[in-house]
């Protein structure tokens, strides 16, 4: 099983080839427990004002590329704010 850092590297190199469960793993690690689940979308809360959520959805076992890019952007912002 790949670690979160390995998944992040894969996300950066190929946003189209990411499995949904791997994206969930990254989101769980950085954003905590899913705020809303059980539907076609999983919504995670982020610690900043404005648009305080990350929204991802399962597309036949794969993550949508634009959502992978949004998660990468949110993770980068989170890391910068903690530094």
PDB file of N, CA, C and O in Angstrom:
ATOM      1  N   UNK A   1       0.840  -1.176   0.000  1.00  0.00           N
ATOM      2  CA  UNK A   1       0.000   0.000   0.000  1.00  0.00           C
ATOM      3  C   UNK A   1       0.887   1.242   0.000  1.00  0.00           C
ATOM      4  O   UNK A   1       1.823   1.359   0.772  1.00  0.00           O
ATOM      5  N   UNK A   2       0.600   2.160  -0.883  1.00  0.00           N
ATOM      6  CA  UNK A   2       1.400   3.366  -1.028  1.00  0.00           C
ATOM      7  C   UNK A   2       1.137   4.330   0.119  1.00  0.00           C
ATOM      8  O   UNK A   2       0.025   4.438   0.621  1.00  0.00           O
ATOM      9  N   UNK A   3       2.201   5.041   0.520  1.00  0.00           N
ATOM     10  CA  UNK A   3       2.060   6.057   1.554  1.00  0.00           C
ATOM     11  C   UNK A   3       1.503   7.347   0.965  1.00  0.00           C
ATOM     12  O   UNK A   3       1.454   7.533  -0.255  1.00  0.00           O
ATOM     13  N   UNK A   4       1.111   8.245   1.843  1.00  0.00           N
ATOM     14  CA  UNK A   4       0.520   9.510   1.409  1.00  0.00           C
ATOM     15  C   UNK A   4       1.493  10.301   0.545  1.00  0.00           C
ATOM     16  O   UNK A   4       1.101  10.877  -0.471  1.00  0.00           O
ATOM     17  N   UNK A   5       2.773  10.322   0.912  1.00  0.00           N
ATOM     18  CA  UNK A   5       3.759  11.065   0.120  1.00  0.00           C
ATOM     19  C   UNK A   5       3.911  10.468  -1.281  1.00  0.00           C
ATOM     20  O   UNK A   5       4.040  11.208  -2.255  1.00  0.00           O
ATOM     21  N   UNK A   6       3.864   9.145  -1.375  1.00  0.00           N
ATOM     22  CA  UNK A   6       3.942   8.497  -2.685  1.00  0.00           C
ATOM     23  C   UNK A   6       2.727   8.855  -3.541  1.00  0.00           C
ATOM     24  O   UNK A   6       2.854   9.126  -4.739  1.00  0.00           O
ATOM     25  N   UNK A   7       1.566   8.861  -2.929  1.00  0.00           N
ATOM     26  CA  UNK A   7       0.344   9.204  -3.658  1.00  0.00           C
ATOM     27  C   UNK A   7       0.408  10.649  -4.133  1.00  0.00           C
ATOM     28  O   UNK A   7       0.037  10.951  -5.270  1.00  0.00           O
ATOM     29  N   UNK A   8       0.909  11.552  -3.282  1.00  0.00           N
ATOM     30  CA  UNK A   8       1.038  12.961  -3.681  1.00  0.00           C
ATOM     31  C   UNK A   8       1.942  13.110  -4.899  1.00  0.00           C
ATOM     32  O   UNK A   8       1.639  13.889  -5.811  1.00  0.00           O
ATOM     33  N   UNK A   9       3.035  12.375  -4.917  1.00  0.00           N
ATOM     34  CA  UNK A   9       3.940  12.438  -6.083  1.00  0.00           C
ATOM     35  C   UNK A   9       3.231  11.948  -7.343  1.00  0.00           C
ATOM     36  O   UNK A   9       3.367  12.550  -8.415  1.00  0.00           O
ATOM     37  N   UNK A  10       2.469  10.875  -7.218  1.00  0.00           N
ATOM     38  CA  UNK A  10       1.711  10.368  -8.370  1.00  0.00           C
ATOM     39  C   UNK A  10       0.664  11.383  -8.816  1.00  0.00           C
ATOM     40  O   UNK A  10       0.435  11.565 -10.016  1.00  0.00           O
ATOM     41  N   UNK A  11       0.016  12.036  -7.854  1.00  0.00           N
ATOM     42  CA  UNK A  11      -0.989  13.048  -8.181  1.00  0.00           C
ATOM     43  C   UNK A  11      -0.371  14.196  -8.965  1.00  0.00           C
ATOM     44  O   UNK A  11      -0.965  14.705  -9.912  1.00  0.00           O
ATOM     45  N   UNK A  12       0.826  14.597  -8.585  1.00  0.00           N
ATOM     46  CA  UNK A  12       1.502  15.705  -9.261  1.00  0.00           C
ATOM     47  C   UNK A  12       1.949  15.322 -10.667  1.00  0.00           C
ATOM     48  O   UNK A  12       1.870  16.131 -11.586  1.00  0.00           O
ATOM     49  N   UNK A  13       2.377  14.093 -10.843  1.00  0.00           N
ATOM     50  CA  UNK A  13       2.887  13.683 -12.149  1.00  0.00           C
ATOM     51  C   UNK A  13       1.782  13.273 -13.120  1.00  0.00           C
ATOM     52  O   UNK A  13       1.945  13.413 -14.332  1.00  0.00           O
ATOM     53  N   UNK A  14       0.656  12.753 -12.599  1.00  0.00           N
ATOM     54  CA  UNK A  14      -0.424  12.307 -13.483  1.00  0.00           C
ATOM     55  C   UNK A  14      -1.778  12.417 -12.773  1.00  0.00           C
ATOM     56  O   UNK A  14      -2.275  11.432 -12.236  1.00  0.00           O
ATOM     57  N   UNK A  15      -2.395  13.604 -12.778  1.00  0.00           N
ATOM     58  CA  UNK A  15      -3.670  13.777 -12.086  1.00  0.00           C
ATOM     59  C   UNK A  15      -4.800  12.907 -12.641  1.00  0.00           C
ATOM     60  O   UNK A  15      -5.764  12.631 -11.941  1.00  0.00           O
ATOM     61  N   UNK A  16      -4.677  12.445 -13.870  1.00  0.00           N
ATOM     62  CA  UNK A  16      -5.738  11.639 -14.467  1.00  0.00           C
ATOM     63  C   UNK A  16      -5.708  10.189 -14.023  1.00  0.00           C
ATOM     64  O   UNK A  16      -6.710   9.496 -14.124  1.00  0.00           O
ATOM     65  N   UNK A  17      -4.573   9.716 -13.533  1.00  0.00           N
ATOM     66  CA  UNK A  17      -4.432   8.296 -13.226  1.00  0.00           C
ATOM     67  C   UNK A  17      -4.547   7.944 -11.759  1.00  0.00           C
ATOM     68  O   UNK A  17      -4.011   6.937 -11.319  1.00  0.00           O
ATOM     69  N   UNK A  18      -5.259   8.726 -10.970  1.00  0.00           N
ATOM     70  CA  UNK A  18      -5.332   8.518  -9.520  1.00  0.00           C
ATOM     71  C   UNK A  18      -6.607   7.766  -9.150  1.00  0.00           C
ATOM     72  O   UNK A  18      -7.698   8.113  -9.595  1.00  0.00           O
ATOM     73  N   UNK A  19      -6.438   6.749  -8.330  1.00  0.00           N
ATOM     74  CA  UNK A  19      -7.610   6.014  -7.844  1.00  0.00           C
ATOM     75  C   UNK A  19      -8.331   6.848  -6.796  1.00  0.00           C
ATOM     76  O   UNK A  19      -7.710   7.556  -6.006  1.00  0.00           O
ATOM     77  N   UNK A  20      -9.642   6.734  -6.792  1.00  0.00           N
ATOM     78  CA  UNK A  20     -10.455   7.506  -5.858  1.00  0.00           C
ATOM     79  C   UNK A  20     -10.084   7.190  -4.411  1.00  0.00           C
ATOM     80  O   UNK A  20      -9.969   8.089  -3.583  1.00  0.00           O
ATOM     81  N   UNK A  21      -9.858   5.919  -4.103  1.00  0.00           N
ATOM     82  CA  UNK A  21      -9.536   5.560  -2.715  1.00  0.00           C
ATOM     83  C   UNK A  21      -8.194   6.157  -2.282  1.00  0.00           C
ATOM     84  O   UNK A  21      -8.020   6.483  -1.116  1.00  0.00           O
ATOM     85  N   UNK A  22      -7.259   6.343  -3.228  1.00  0.00           N
ATOM     86  CA  UNK A  22      -5.996   6.996  -2.890  1.00  0.00           C
ATOM     87  C   UNK A  22      -6.207   8.481  -2.609  1.00  0.00           C
ATOM     88  O   UNK A  22      -5.605   9.047  -1.688  1.00  0.00           O
ATOM     89  N   UNK A  23      -7.065   9.127  -3.391  1.00  0.00           N
ATOM     90  CA  UNK A  23      -7.374  10.530  -3.146  1.00  0.00           C
ATOM     91  C   UNK A  23      -8.069  10.690  -1.792  1.00  0.00           C
ATOM     92  O   UNK A  23      -7.762  11.620  -1.043  1.00  0.00           O
ATOM     93  N   UNK A  24      -8.941   9.772  -1.461  1.00  0.00           N
ATOM     94  CA  UNK A  24      -9.602   9.794  -0.144  1.00  0.00           C
ATOM     95  C   UNK A  24      -8.575   9.670   0.971  1.00  0.00           C
ATOM     96  O   UNK A  24      -8.674  10.350   1.997  1.00  0.00           O
ATOM     97  N   UNK A  25      -7.603   8.826   0.772  1.00  0.00           N
ATOM     98  CA  UNK A  25      -6.563   8.623   1.782  1.00  0.00           C
ATOM     99  C   UNK A  25      -5.779   9.905   2.033  1.00  0.00           C
ATOM    100  O   UNK A  25      -5.498  10.273   3.175  1.00  0.00           O
ATOM    101  N   UNK A  26      -5.434  10.613   0.948  1.00  0.00           N
ATOM    102  CA  UNK A  26      -4.724  11.888   1.074  1.00  0.00           C
ATOM    103  C   UNK A  26      -5.608  12.906   1.800  1.00  0.00           C
ATOM    104  O   UNK A  26      -5.150  13.596   2.716  1.00  0.00           O
ATOM    105  N   UNK A  27      -6.864  12.997   1.404  1.00  0.00           N
ATOM    106  CA  UNK A  27      -7.781  13.954   2.036  1.00  0.00           C
ATOM    107  C   UNK A  27      -7.993  13.630   3.516  1.00  0.00           C
ATOM    108  O   UNK A  27      -8.003  14.543   4.346  1.00  0.00           O
ATOM    109  N   UNK A  28      -8.149  12.358   3.843  1.00  0.00           N
ATOM    110  CA  UNK A  28      -8.301  11.952   5.246  1.00  0.00           C
ATOM    111  C   UNK A  28      -7.073  12.371   6.057  1.00  0.00           C
ATOM    112  O   UNK A  28      -7.196  12.851   7.184  1.00  0.00           O
ATOM    113  N   UNK A  29      -5.898  12.203   5.467  1.00  0.00           N
ATOM    114  CA  UNK A  29      -4.642  12.533   6.160  1.00  0.00           C
ATOM    115  C   UNK A  29      -4.530  14.032   6.423  1.00  0.00           C
ATOM    116  O   UNK A  29      -4.178  14.449   7.527  1.00  0.00           O
ATOM    117  N   UNK A  30      -4.803  14.855   5.423  1.00  0.00           N
ATOM    118  CA  UNK A  30      -4.606  16.291   5.553  1.00  0.00           C
ATOM    119  C   UNK A  30      -5.802  17.054   6.110  1.00  0.00           C
ATOM    120  O   UNK A  30      -5.623  18.076   6.773  1.00  0.00           O
ATOM    121  N   UNK A  31      -7.018  16.601   5.864  1.00  0.00           N
ATOM    122  CA  UNK A  31      -8.198  17.367   6.235  1.00  0.00           C
ATOM    123  C   UNK A  31      -9.064  16.693   7.299  1.00  0.00           C
ATOM    124  O   UNK A  31     -10.061  17.255   7.722  1.00  0.00           O
ATOM    125  N   UNK A  32      -8.692  15.496   7.706  1.00  0.00           N
ATOM    126  CA  UNK A  32      -9.435  14.814   8.764  1.00  0.00           C
ATOM    127  C   UNK A  32     -10.644  14.058   8.244  1.00  0.00           C
ATOM    128  O   UNK A  32     -10.760  13.764   7.053  1.00  0.00           O
ATOM    129  N   UNK A  33     -11.540  13.788   9.147  1.00  0.00           N
ATOM    130  CA  UNK A  33     -12.725  12.997   8.835  1.00  0.00           C
ATOM    131  C   UNK A  33     -13.596  13.711   7.809  1.00  0.00           C
ATOM    132  O   UNK A  33     -13.765  14.925   7.867  1.00  0.00           O
ATOM    133  N   UNK A  34     -14.148  12.930   6.913  1.00  0.00           N
ATOM    134  CA  UNK A  34     -15.031  13.476   5.887  1.00  0.00           C
ATOM    135  C   UNK A  34     -16.240  14.121   6.561  1.00  0.00           C
ATOM    136  O   UNK A  34     -16.797  13.591   7.509  1.00  0.00           O
ATOM    137  N   UNK A  35     -16.592  15.332   6.098  1.00  0.00           N
ATOM    138  CA  UNK A  35     -17.733  16.054   6.661  1.00  0.00           C
ATOM    139  C   UNK A  35     -19.045  15.489   6.143  1.00  0.00           C
ATOM    140  O   UNK A  35     -20.027  15.412   6.848  1.00  0.00           O
ATOM    141  N   UNK A  36     -19.034  15.128   4.873  1.00  0.00           N
ATOM    142  CA  UNK A  36     -20.224  14.528   4.270  1.00  0.00           C
ATOM    143  C   UNK A  36     -19.766  13.356   3.429  1.00  0.00           C
ATOM    144  O   UNK A  36     -18.850  13.465   2.631  1.00  0.00           O
ATOM    145  N   UNK A  37     -20.408  12.235   3.596  1.00  0.00           N
ATOM    146  CA  UNK A  37     -20.100  11.052   2.812  1.00  0.00           C
ATOM    147  C   UNK A  37     -21.383  10.265   2.600  1.00  0.00           C
ATOM    148  O   UNK A  37     -22.457  10.687   2.999  1.00  0.00           O
ATOM    149  N   UNK A  38     -21.270   9.152   1.957  1.00  0.00           N
ATOM    150  CA  UNK A  38     -22.437   8.323   1.735  1.00  0.00           C
ATOM    151  C   UNK A  38     -23.232   8.706   0.502  1.00  0.00           C
ATOM    152  O   UNK A  38     -24.202   8.064   0.153  1.00  0.00           O
ATOM    153  N   UNK A  39     -22.834   9.775  -0.139  1.00  0.00           N
ATOM    154  CA  UNK A  39     -23.452  10.183  -1.400  1.00  0.00           C
ATOM    155  C   UNK A  39     -22.404  10.001  -2.483  1.00  0.00           C
ATOM    156  O   UNK A  39     -21.362   9.402  -2.248  1.00  0.00           O
ATOM    157  N   UNK A  40     -22.636  10.559  -3.637  1.00  0.00           N
ATOM    158  CA  UNK A  40     -21.641  10.433  -4.699  1.00  0.00           C
ATOM    159  C   UNK A  40     -20.433  11.339  -4.447  1.00  0.00           C
ATOM    160  O   UNK A  40     -19.409  11.197  -5.098  1.00  0.00           O
ATOM    161  N   UNK A  41     -20.546  12.258  -3.491  1.00  0.00           N
ATOM    162  CA  UNK A  41     -19.460  13.194  -3.178  1.00  0.00           C
ATOM    163  C   UNK A  41     -18.974  12.972  -1.751  1.00  0.00           C
ATOM    164  O   UNK A  41     -19.731  12.564  -0.882  1.00  0.00           O
ATOM    165  N   UNK A  42     -17.697  13.277  -1.537  1.00  0.00           N
ATOM    166  CA  UNK A  42     -17.123  13.328  -0.191  1.00  0.00           C
ATOM    167  C   UNK A  42     -16.638  14.752  -0.008  1.00  0.00           C
ATOM    168  O   UNK A  42     -15.904  15.278  -0.848  1.00  0.00           O
ATOM    169  N   UNK A  43     -17.052  15.371   1.081  1.00  0.00           N
ATOM    170  CA  UNK A  43     -16.712  16.771   1.320  1.00  0.00           C
ATOM    171  C   UNK A  43     -15.887  16.862   2.602  1.00  0.00           C
ATOM    172  O   UNK A  43     -16.295  16.352   3.651  1.00  0.00           O
ATOM    173  N   UNK A  44     -14.733  17.524   2.491  1.00  0.00           N
ATOM    174  CA  UNK A  44     -13.820  17.716   3.610  1.00  0.00           C
ATOM    175  C   UNK A  44     -13.762  19.191   3.966  1.00  0.00           C
ATOM    176  O   UNK A  44     -13.786  20.044   3.090  1.00  0.00           O
ATOM    177  N   UNK A  45     -13.649  19.481   5.245  1.00  0.00           N
ATOM    178  CA  UNK A  45     -13.524  20.849   5.725  1.00  0.00           C
ATOM    179  C   UNK A  45     -12.050  21.271   5.714  1.00  0.00           C
ATOM    180  O   UNK A  45     -11.182  20.478   6.039  1.00  0.00           O
ATOM    181  N   UNK A  46     -11.809  22.527   5.344  1.00  0.00           N
ATOM    182  CA  UNK A  46     -10.463  23.089   5.400  1.00  0.00           C
ATOM    183  C   UNK A  46     -10.436  24.196   6.445  1.00  0.00           C
ATOM    184  O   UNK A  46     -11.490  24.755   6.781  1.00  0.00           O
ATOM    185  N   UNK A  47      -9.261  24.540   6.966  1.00  0.00           N
ATOM    186  CA  UNK A  47      -9.196  25.486   8.093  1.00  0.00           C
ATOM    187  C   UNK A  47      -9.264  26.967   7.719  1.00  0.00           C
ATOM    188  O   UNK A  47      -9.169  27.806   8.596  1.00  0.00           O
ATOM    189  N   UNK A  48      -9.420  27.314   6.465  1.00  0.00           N
ATOM    190  CA  UNK A  48      -9.411  28.728   6.100  1.00  0.00           C
ATOM    191  C   UNK A  48     -10.797  29.245   5.729  1.00  0.00           C
ATOM    192  O   UNK A  48     -11.697  28.480   5.426  1.00  0.00           O
ATOM    193  N   UNK A  49     -10.918  30.570   5.765  1.00  0.00           N
ATOM    194  CA  UNK A  49     -12.181  31.229   5.416  1.00  0.00           C
ATOM    195  C   UNK A  49     -12.356  31.245   3.908  1.00  0.00           C
ATOM    196  O   UNK A  49     -11.433  30.978   3.150  1.00  0.00           O
ATOM    197  N   UNK A  50     -13.525  31.616   3.477  1.00  0.00           N
ATOM    198  CA  UNK A  50     -13.797  31.687   2.041  1.00  0.00           C
ATOM    199  C   UNK A  50     -14.533  30.444   1.601  1.00  0.00           C
ATOM    200  O   UNK A  50     -15.681  30.249   1.960  1.00  0.00           O
ATOM    201  N   UNK A  51     -13.881  29.611   0.851  1.00  0.00           N
ATOM    202  CA  UNK A  51     -14.476  28.353   0.393  1.00  0.00           C
ATOM    203  C   UNK A  51     -13.846  27.227   1.216  1.00  0.00           C
ATOM    204  O   UNK A  51     -12.893  26.588   0.772  1.00  0.00           O
ATOM    205  N   UNK A  52     -14.368  26.989   2.414  1.00  0.00           N
ATOM    206  CA  UNK A  52     -13.692  26.077   3.348  1.00  0.00           C
ATOM    207  C   UNK A  52     -14.009  24.600   3.135  1.00  0.00           C
ATOM    208  O   UNK A  52     -14.364  23.887   4.065  1.00  0.00           O
ATOM    209  N   UNK A  53     -13.886  24.146   1.898  1.00  0.00           N
ATOM    210  CA  UNK A  53     -14.155  22.725   1.683  1.00  0.00           C
ATOM    211  C   UNK A  53     -13.380  22.186   0.481  1.00  0.00           C
ATOM    212  O   UNK A  53     -12.992  22.930  -0.411  1.00  0.00           O
ATOM    213  N   UNK A  54     -13.181  20.886   0.521  1.00  0.00           N
ATOM    214  CA  UNK A  54     -12.637  20.133  -0.599  1.00  0.00           C
ATOM    215  C   UNK A  54     -13.700  19.107  -0.949  1.00  0.00           C
ATOM    216  O   UNK A  54     -14.154  18.360  -0.094  1.00  0.00           O
ATOM    217  N   UNK A  55     -14.093  19.085  -2.194  1.00  0.00           N
ATOM    218  CA  UNK A  55     -15.185  18.235  -2.657  1.00  0.00           C
ATOM    219  C   UNK A  55     -14.627  17.268  -3.699  1.00  0.00           C
ATOM    220  O   UNK A  55     -14.080  17.704  -4.712  1.00  0.00           O
ATOM    221  N   UNK A  56     -14.740  15.958  -3.446  1.00  0.00           N
ATOM    222  CA  UNK A  56     -14.252  14.970  -4.408  1.00  0.00           C
ATOM    223  C   UNK A  56     -15.362  13.976  -4.715  1.00  0.00           C
ATOM    224  O   UNK A  56     -16.288  13.813  -3.922  1.00  0.00           O
ATOM    225  N   UNK A  57     -15.244  13.334  -5.869  1.00  0.00           N
ATOM    226  CA  UNK A  57     -16.269  12.369  -6.245  1.00  0.00           C
ATOM    227  C   UNK A  57     -15.659  11.204  -7.003  1.00  0.00           C
ATOM    228  O   UNK A  57     -14.680  11.347  -7.729  1.00  0.00           O
ATOM    229  N   UNK A  58     -16.269  10.040  -6.799  1.00  0.00           N
ATOM    230  CA  UNK A  58     -15.825   8.794  -7.405  1.00  0.00           C
ATOM    231  C   UNK A  58     -16.353   8.705  -8.838  1.00  0.00           C
ATOM    232  O   UNK A  58     -17.540   8.852  -9.077  1.00  0.00           O
ATOM    233  N   UNK A  59     -15.439   8.459  -9.777  1.00  0.00           N
ATOM    234  CA  UNK A  59     -15.816   8.296 -11.181  1.00  0.00           C
ATOM    235  C   UNK A  59     -15.379   6.912 -11.635  1.00  0.00           C
ATOM    236  O   UNK A  59     -14.294   6.750 -12.192  1.00  0.00           O
ATOM    237  N   UNK A  60     -16.182   5.907 -11.300  1.00  0.00           N
ATOM    238  CA  UNK A  60     -15.901   4.513 -11.660  1.00  0.00           C
ATOM    239  C   UNK A  60     -14.547   4.045 -11.109  1.00  0.00           C
ATOM    240  O   UNK A  60     -13.749   3.424 -11.806  1.00  0.00           O
ATOM    241  N   UNK A  61     -14.281   4.394  -9.847  1.00  0.00           N
ATOM    242  CA  UNK A  61     -13.050   3.966  -9.194  1.00  0.00           C
ATOM    243  C   UNK A  61     -11.887   4.926  -9.356  1.00  0.00           C
ATOM    244  O   UNK A  61     -10.873   4.785  -8.689  1.00  0.00           O
ATOM    245  N   UNK A  62     -12.013   5.898 -10.225  1.00  0.00           N
ATOM    246  CA  UNK A  62     -10.950   6.889 -10.451  1.00  0.00           C
ATOM    247  C   UNK A  62     -11.385   8.235  -9.890  1.00  0.00           C
ATOM    248  O   UNK A  62     -12.566   8.529  -9.766  1.00  0.00           O
ATOM    249  N   UNK A  63     -10.398   9.072  -9.596  1.00  0.00           N
ATOM    250  CA  UNK A  63     -10.674  10.439  -9.167  1.00  0.00           C
ATOM    251  C   UNK A  63     -10.698  11.326 -10.405  1.00  0.00           C
ATOM    252  O   UNK A  63      -9.987  11.078 -11.376  1.00  0.00           O
ATOM    253  N   UNK A  64     -11.519  12.347 -10.366  1.00  0.00           N
ATOM    254  CA  UNK A  64     -11.571  13.297 -11.480  1.00  0.00           C
ATOM    255  C   UNK A  64     -10.325  14.171 -11.429  1.00  0.00           C
ATOM    256  O   UNK A  64      -9.935  14.655 -10.365  1.00  0.00           O
ATOM    257  N   UNK A  65      -9.697  14.377 -12.583  1.00  0.00           N
ATOM    258  CA  UNK A  65      -8.414  15.087 -12.648  1.00  0.00           C
ATOM    259  C   UNK A  65      -8.507  16.508 -12.080  1.00  0.00           C
ATOM    260  O   UNK A  65      -7.610  16.950 -11.363  1.00  0.00           O
ATOM    261  N   UNK A  66      -9.582  17.219 -12.382  1.00  0.00           N
ATOM    262  CA  UNK A  66      -9.678  18.592 -11.877  1.00  0.00           C
ATOM    263  C   UNK A  66      -9.808  18.604 -10.355  1.00  0.00           C
ATOM    264  O   UNK A  66      -9.322  19.530  -9.691  1.00  0.00           O
ATOM    265  N   UNK A  67     -10.413  17.578  -9.782  1.00  0.00           N
ATOM    266  CA  UNK A  67     -10.522  17.504  -8.332  1.00  0.00           C
ATOM    267  C   UNK A  67      -9.183  17.125  -7.701  1.00  0.00           C
ATOM    268  O   UNK A  67      -8.851  17.607  -6.616  1.00  0.00           O
ATOM    269  N   UNK A  68      -8.410  16.294  -8.390  1.00  0.00           N
ATOM    270  CA  UNK A  68      -7.055  15.974  -7.916  1.00  0.00           C
ATOM    271  C   UNK A  68      -6.237  17.258  -7.856  1.00  0.00           C
ATOM    272  O   UNK A  68      -5.535  17.519  -6.871  1.00  0.00           O
ATOM    273  N   UNK A  69      -6.341  18.088  -8.877  1.00  0.00           N
ATOM    274  CA  UNK A  69      -5.608  19.361  -8.900  1.00  0.00           C
ATOM    275  C   UNK A  69      -6.070  20.286  -7.779  1.00  0.00           C
ATOM    276  O   UNK A  69      -5.260  20.980  -7.162  1.00  0.00           O
ATOM    277  N   UNK A  70      -7.366  20.301  -7.492  1.00  0.00           N
ATOM    278  CA  UNK A  70      -7.884  21.121  -6.395  1.00  0.00           C
ATOM    279  C   UNK A  70      -7.343  20.640  -5.050  1.00  0.00           C
ATOM    280  O   UNK A  70      -6.993  21.449  -4.190  1.00  0.00           O
ATOM    281  N   UNK A  71      -7.268  19.328  -4.874  1.00  0.00           N
ATOM    282  CA  UNK A  71      -6.727  18.775  -3.628  1.00  0.00           C
ATOM    283  C   UNK A  71      -5.247  19.134  -3.494  1.00  0.00           C
ATOM    284  O   UNK A  71      -4.793  19.537  -2.419  1.00  0.00           O
ATOM    285  N   UNK A  72      -4.493  19.028  -4.579  1.00  0.00           N
ATOM    286  CA  UNK A  72      -3.079  19.398  -4.537  1.00  0.00           C
ATOM    287  C   UNK A  72      -2.916  20.857  -4.135  1.00  0.00           C
ATOM    288  O   UNK A  72      -2.044  21.194  -3.321  1.00  0.00           O
ATOM    289  N   UNK A  73      -3.734  21.726  -4.690  1.00  0.00           N
ATOM    290  CA  UNK A  73      -3.684  23.156  -4.365  1.00  0.00           C
ATOM    291  C   UNK A  73      -4.012  23.379  -2.886  1.00  0.00           C
ATOM    292  O   UNK A  73      -3.347  24.157  -2.205  1.00  0.00           O
ATOM    293  N   UNK A  74      -5.013  22.686  -2.373  1.00  0.00           N
ATOM    294  CA  UNK A  74      -5.408  22.823  -0.971  1.00  0.00           C
ATOM    295  C   UNK A  74      -4.325  22.287  -0.034  1.00  0.00           C
ATOM    296  O   UNK A  74      -4.037  22.895   1.002  1.00  0.00           O
ATOM    297  N   UNK A  75      -3.698  21.170  -0.386  1.00  0.00           N
ATOM    298  CA  UNK A  75      -2.625  20.605   0.434  1.00  0.00           C
ATOM    299  C   UNK A  75      -1.446  21.568   0.468  1.00  0.00           C
ATOM    300  O   UNK A  75      -0.854  21.819   1.526  1.00  0.00           O
ATOM    301  N   UNK A  76      -1.117  22.144  -0.684  1.00  0.00           N
ATOM    302  CA  UNK A  76      -0.013  23.104  -0.748  1.00  0.00           C
ATOM    303  C   UNK A  76      -0.307  24.317   0.138  1.00  0.00           C
ATOM    304  O   UNK A  76       0.553  24.766   0.891  1.00  0.00           O
ATOM    305  N   UNK A  77      -1.519  24.823   0.058  1.00  0.00           N
ATOM    306  CA  UNK A  77      -1.898  25.976   0.889  1.00  0.00           C
ATOM    307  C   UNK A  77      -1.824  25.606   2.372  1.00  0.00           C
ATOM    308  O   UNK A  77      -1.333  26.390   3.181  1.00  0.00           O
ATOM    309  N   UNK A  78      -2.306  24.430   2.722  1.00  0.00           N
ATOM    310  CA  UNK A  78      -2.275  23.979   4.103  1.00  0.00           C
ATOM    311  C   UNK A  78      -0.838  23.886   4.619  1.00  0.00           C
ATOM    312  O   UNK A  78      -0.532  24.344   5.727  1.00  0.00           O
ATOM    313  N   UNK A  79       0.049  23.324   3.810  1.00  0.00           N
ATOM    314  CA  UNK A  79       1.455  23.201   4.204  1.00  0.00           C
ATOM    315  C   UNK A  79       2.100  24.573   4.356  1.00  0.00           C
ATOM    316  O   UNK A  79       2.885  24.800   5.280  1.00  0.00           O
ATOM    317  N   UNK A  80       1.791  25.514   3.456  1.00  0.00           N
ATOM    318  CA  UNK A  80       2.361  26.865   3.525  1.00  0.00           C
ATOM    319  C   UNK A  80       1.876  27.610   4.756  1.00  0.00           C
ATOM    320  O   UNK A  80       2.636  28.381   5.354  1.00  0.00           O
ATOM    321  N   UNK A  81       0.633  27.412   5.142  1.00  0.00           N
ATOM    322  CA  UNK A  81       0.096  28.106   6.304  1.00  0.00           C
ATOM    323  C   UNK A  81       0.653  27.543   7.607  1.00  0.00           C
ATOM    324  O   UNK A  81       0.716  28.251   8.592  1.00  0.00           O
ATOM    325  N   UNK A  82       1.039  26.267   7.603  1.00  0.00           N
ATOM    326  CA  UNK A  82       1.620  25.656   8.806  1.00  0.00           C
ATOM    327  C   UNK A  82       3.098  26.016   8.957  1.00  0.00           C
ATOM    328  O   UNK A  82       3.638  25.900  10.033  1.00  0.00           O
ATOM    329  N   UNK A  83       3.727  26.405   7.853  1.00  0.00           N
ATOM    330  CA  UNK A  83       5.168  26.701   7.896  1.00  0.00           C
ATOM    331  C   UNK A  83       5.469  28.030   8.522  1.00  0.00           C
ATOM    332  O   UNK A  83       4.721  28.871   8.759  1.00  0.00           O
TER     333      UNK A  83
END
